[in-house]
Amino acid sequence: MQFMLLFSRQGKLRLQKWYVPLSDKEKKKITRELVQTVLARKPKMCSFLEWRDLKVVYKRYASLYFCCAIENQDNELITLEIIHRYVELLDKYFGSVCELDIIFNFEKAYFILDEFLLGGEAQDTSKKNVLKAIEQADLLQENRPRQFFFLSAQLTTEKPL
Amino acid sequence: MPAPIRLRELIRTIRTARTQAEEREMIQKECAAIRSSFREEDNTYRCRNVAKLLYMHMLGYPAHFGQLECLKLIASQKFTDKRIGYLGAMLLLDERQDVHLLMTNCIKNDLNHSTQYVQGLALCTLGCMGSSEMCRDLAGEVEKLLKTSNSYLRKKAALCAVHVIRKVPELMEMFLPATKNLLSEKNHGVLHTSVVLLTEMCERSPDMLLHFRKVCLLVPQLVRILKNLIMSGYSPEHDVSGISDPFLQVRILRLLRILGRSDDDSSEAMNDILAQVATNTETSKNVGNAILYETVLTIMDIKSESGLRVLAINILGRFLLNNDKNIRYVALTSLLKTVQTDHNAVQRHRSTIVDCLKDLDVSIKRRAMELSFALVNGNNIRGMMKELLYFLDSCDPEFKADCASGVFLAAEKYAPSKRWHIDTIMRVLTTAGSYVRDDSVPNLIQLITNSVEMHAYTVQRLYKALLDDISQQPLVQVSSWCIGEYGDLLVSGQCEEEEPIQVTEDEVLDVLEGLLVSNLSTPVTRGYSLTAIMKLSTRFSSVNRIKKVVSIYSSSIDVELQQRAVEYNALFKKYDHMRPALLERMPIMEKTASNGPTEIMQTNGETEPSVPDTKHLPLVTQPANQANDLLDLLGGNDVVPVIQTTLPTKPASAGGELLDLLGDLSLTGGPTVVPAPAPSVPVSQPPFLLDGLSSQPLFNDTSAAIPPMTAYSKNGLKIEFTFERANPNPNIAVITIHATNTTEADMTEFVFQAAVPKTFQLQLLSPSSNIVPALNQGSVTQVIRVLNPQKQQLRMRVKLTYTHKGSPVQDLAEVNNFPPQSWQ
């Protein structure tokens, strides 16, 4: 996978993950063009399109478009499954995920994505394992302050985001 | 300094902005606050500030001033800091900036951290955006982690290694030992990422591929794993719609493809498992089809046995019938790849493919169109063409050019009859005329010229099309060219194929003149129409009207048009005697290699009238006999047989030879008996002929000095010779004969023949007509070229045959009174 974009029906970017090195300007250009192209598609059309020299796989979940650019030798149908798995992970994590969750907790969406995909490929094919890892990492975030609290007299102010 | 606002707070605030300007203002304010906070080196809130910066970056605002802060976060001991720091690094930094190199040390430390989640963060970041330098520095650490027993880290290390190899291919070797027992893992995550790593290595290096194939015996291992996946019962952890770990299955199939490619043994070893997957996979959901798709790709790429290949194509055929358009799309793409190698198998699904032309989806339509063209053959051409023409009618403009070209190509290869071919071309020109490619016009003209018996039908249909619509330039160009060539057939109503239409000369000229003035016509089209009008001057009788039109355009603003008009004017005035020869019918053109198949008259199935070329031969033998008679008369060996050209109604090479005369004057070729040698000039645009003329000074001034002579005068028939010296070759004498008739009856079927001694070479061009009108009302002109390299005295024997008052007349005469200037 070369990159994944999440955007709303109005074309607002909610998440962007790039697995290839590109300048900020290029990324913006690609994003703008691809968003336009995908939003112009009619509902009955298939989920794949050829764009530049890449294959683009996209799927709309409620008000969000999930869009991946894959290479020519990649399997489009399994990419749809990858997208679906990511949505399922978000759904499990947030509990019936909606666009607002992703807007207000974008950094968590990234953490989940980075636990599922690495360098554009799936790290773990087990939903359970990915969710468990996120959970544990989250505990790390909140656990530390508690540990400190017991060990030192000083009250450490571990500020939440 | 109050605490910086929280991330969620900021997001909420920004979302309340009603205009872009309001949002920008908020952002700018917050950025300023963040900047000052950074300046104060505040550790407590750095994480929060960077997170806010990342949000604003996603909205499209610059955030580069946060780059260094990300590095500080990564270096922090707090997990929260590291998490945001690494995220920031992945979002804000890339290998173009030098800043990222500062990360290397941090990543190195974190790769050895005691907490696996920190190690995970480091691996993830390195595997996502690590530059070649970073990869070089840290490859050793990654390799170490690849050998760990911690599956959480091992799987990440494998994917990180993939990235390292992509960035620094030379480092591939160092990961080889670690791959030894990767596949013996039980953990699916490790298995999946290991297969990805092995795939990357095999794709990159043929040596690796061989190693894995022969030494590590990868294929049996993979086959075993795949088998277990399929055979094992329900495993809730990896189940997707009843299929066990489809992601892993797909990756294994892909690796098998690479291993089995061009290797018989490996291909054989995987035959069974492929058949098993192909037949047993559940197809009701997308997952199953994803696996089948990958299986088909593998079967087609390896050296599989034919039964398996047929199975694969049948799967694709079933895909074509699937309700899910994604599946149909994927099927069409795959079929396109295999249509060359498994043509017959794909043919079986032709009707389904043709149905896909009517699909609403653009990508599916394009694939279906490409596949349809690939499937056209001699047997299905009629049916397929009907569908494709219907598609051409209704498809989006983006397809029309490609479809039109495809139709032309297919029609050329498989046309069952001439009429069908011309009808098909007409159909394309009228429905998609403006999208037809530029090179189609000359190709079509060539095709039409060569379909001699269809000329009347073609010109009639094109004329009718022109009456309807003059906006489509390729159609207009081809039509005006045809009308120019075959206008006489049009007005004489000679059409056999369909009901002939009544058209007068004036009506035709109206149409052509209309093209000249229309705003829709491009300059090229105007050129075509002007030339067409000019050609009609020898085919129509309303010459005056044509003269008028031509003279009007000699002052046209368009330089091209002006030049043509001026030349044509000259043709009317000074060189009127050449006009008939110049504006003669085009000969059959031989196709050059670049134009496609060399067989001009290829038919398929239906009977065709015999090729005109064959008709020429019997005609030619007659003159040859007569020439022999002449030979006898002049004394055997020192006479060269004459070249007899036939009358204008048969394709002749007048124009081409005229060009030869004025261009490269090397008459080295011996007398040719076949009267229609292919002109070597590309005749894509008829005006080229005349361009050649105009580019050279027509005749040398010194030629005016040679006085005309009377070569023959008997029984009312007088033949005068006028001379020109061809420039630049002084060895060629150009003689124009003028035959006039003083009797009160016409001389019909007039044929002039000449023979010269052996040291000369003679070429006779076609006469202006074969009727010498009575009472000097007109003359028949004919051009003779004589090559006289040895400058010997010119002698000629002439033979005349004609019919006068119903009875045939024949006469021989010797011409010896050539003026000395004509041969010195």
GROMACS .gro file of C-alpha atoms in nm, chain B residues 409 412 439-440 442-443 446 590-598 682 684:
model
   18
  570LEU     CA    1  -0.816  -0.231  -3.695
  573GLU     CA    2  -0.921  -0.425  -4.160
  600ASP     CA    3  -0.393   0.890  -3.926
  601SER     CA    4  -0.723   0.716  -3.995
  603PRO     CA    5  -0.519   0.854  -4.505
  604ASN     CA    6  -0.571   0.490  -4.414
  607GLN     CA    7  -0.625   0.414  -4.918
  751GLU     CA    8   0.024  -0.065  -5.210
  752LYS     CA    9   0.017  -0.066  -4.837
  753THR     CA   10   0.345   0.006  -4.669
  754ALA     CA   11   0.438  -0.187  -4.360
  755SER     CA   12   0.344   0.099  -4.135
  756ASN     CA   13  -0.010   0.091  -4.258
  757GLY     CA   14  -0.082  -0.256  -4.141
  758PRO     CA   15  -0.143  -0.583  -4.321
  759THR     CA   16   0.013  -0.595  -4.663
  843PRO     CA   17   0.319   0.843  -4.997
  845SER     CA   18  -0.178   1.036  -4.815
   0.00000   0.00000   0.00000
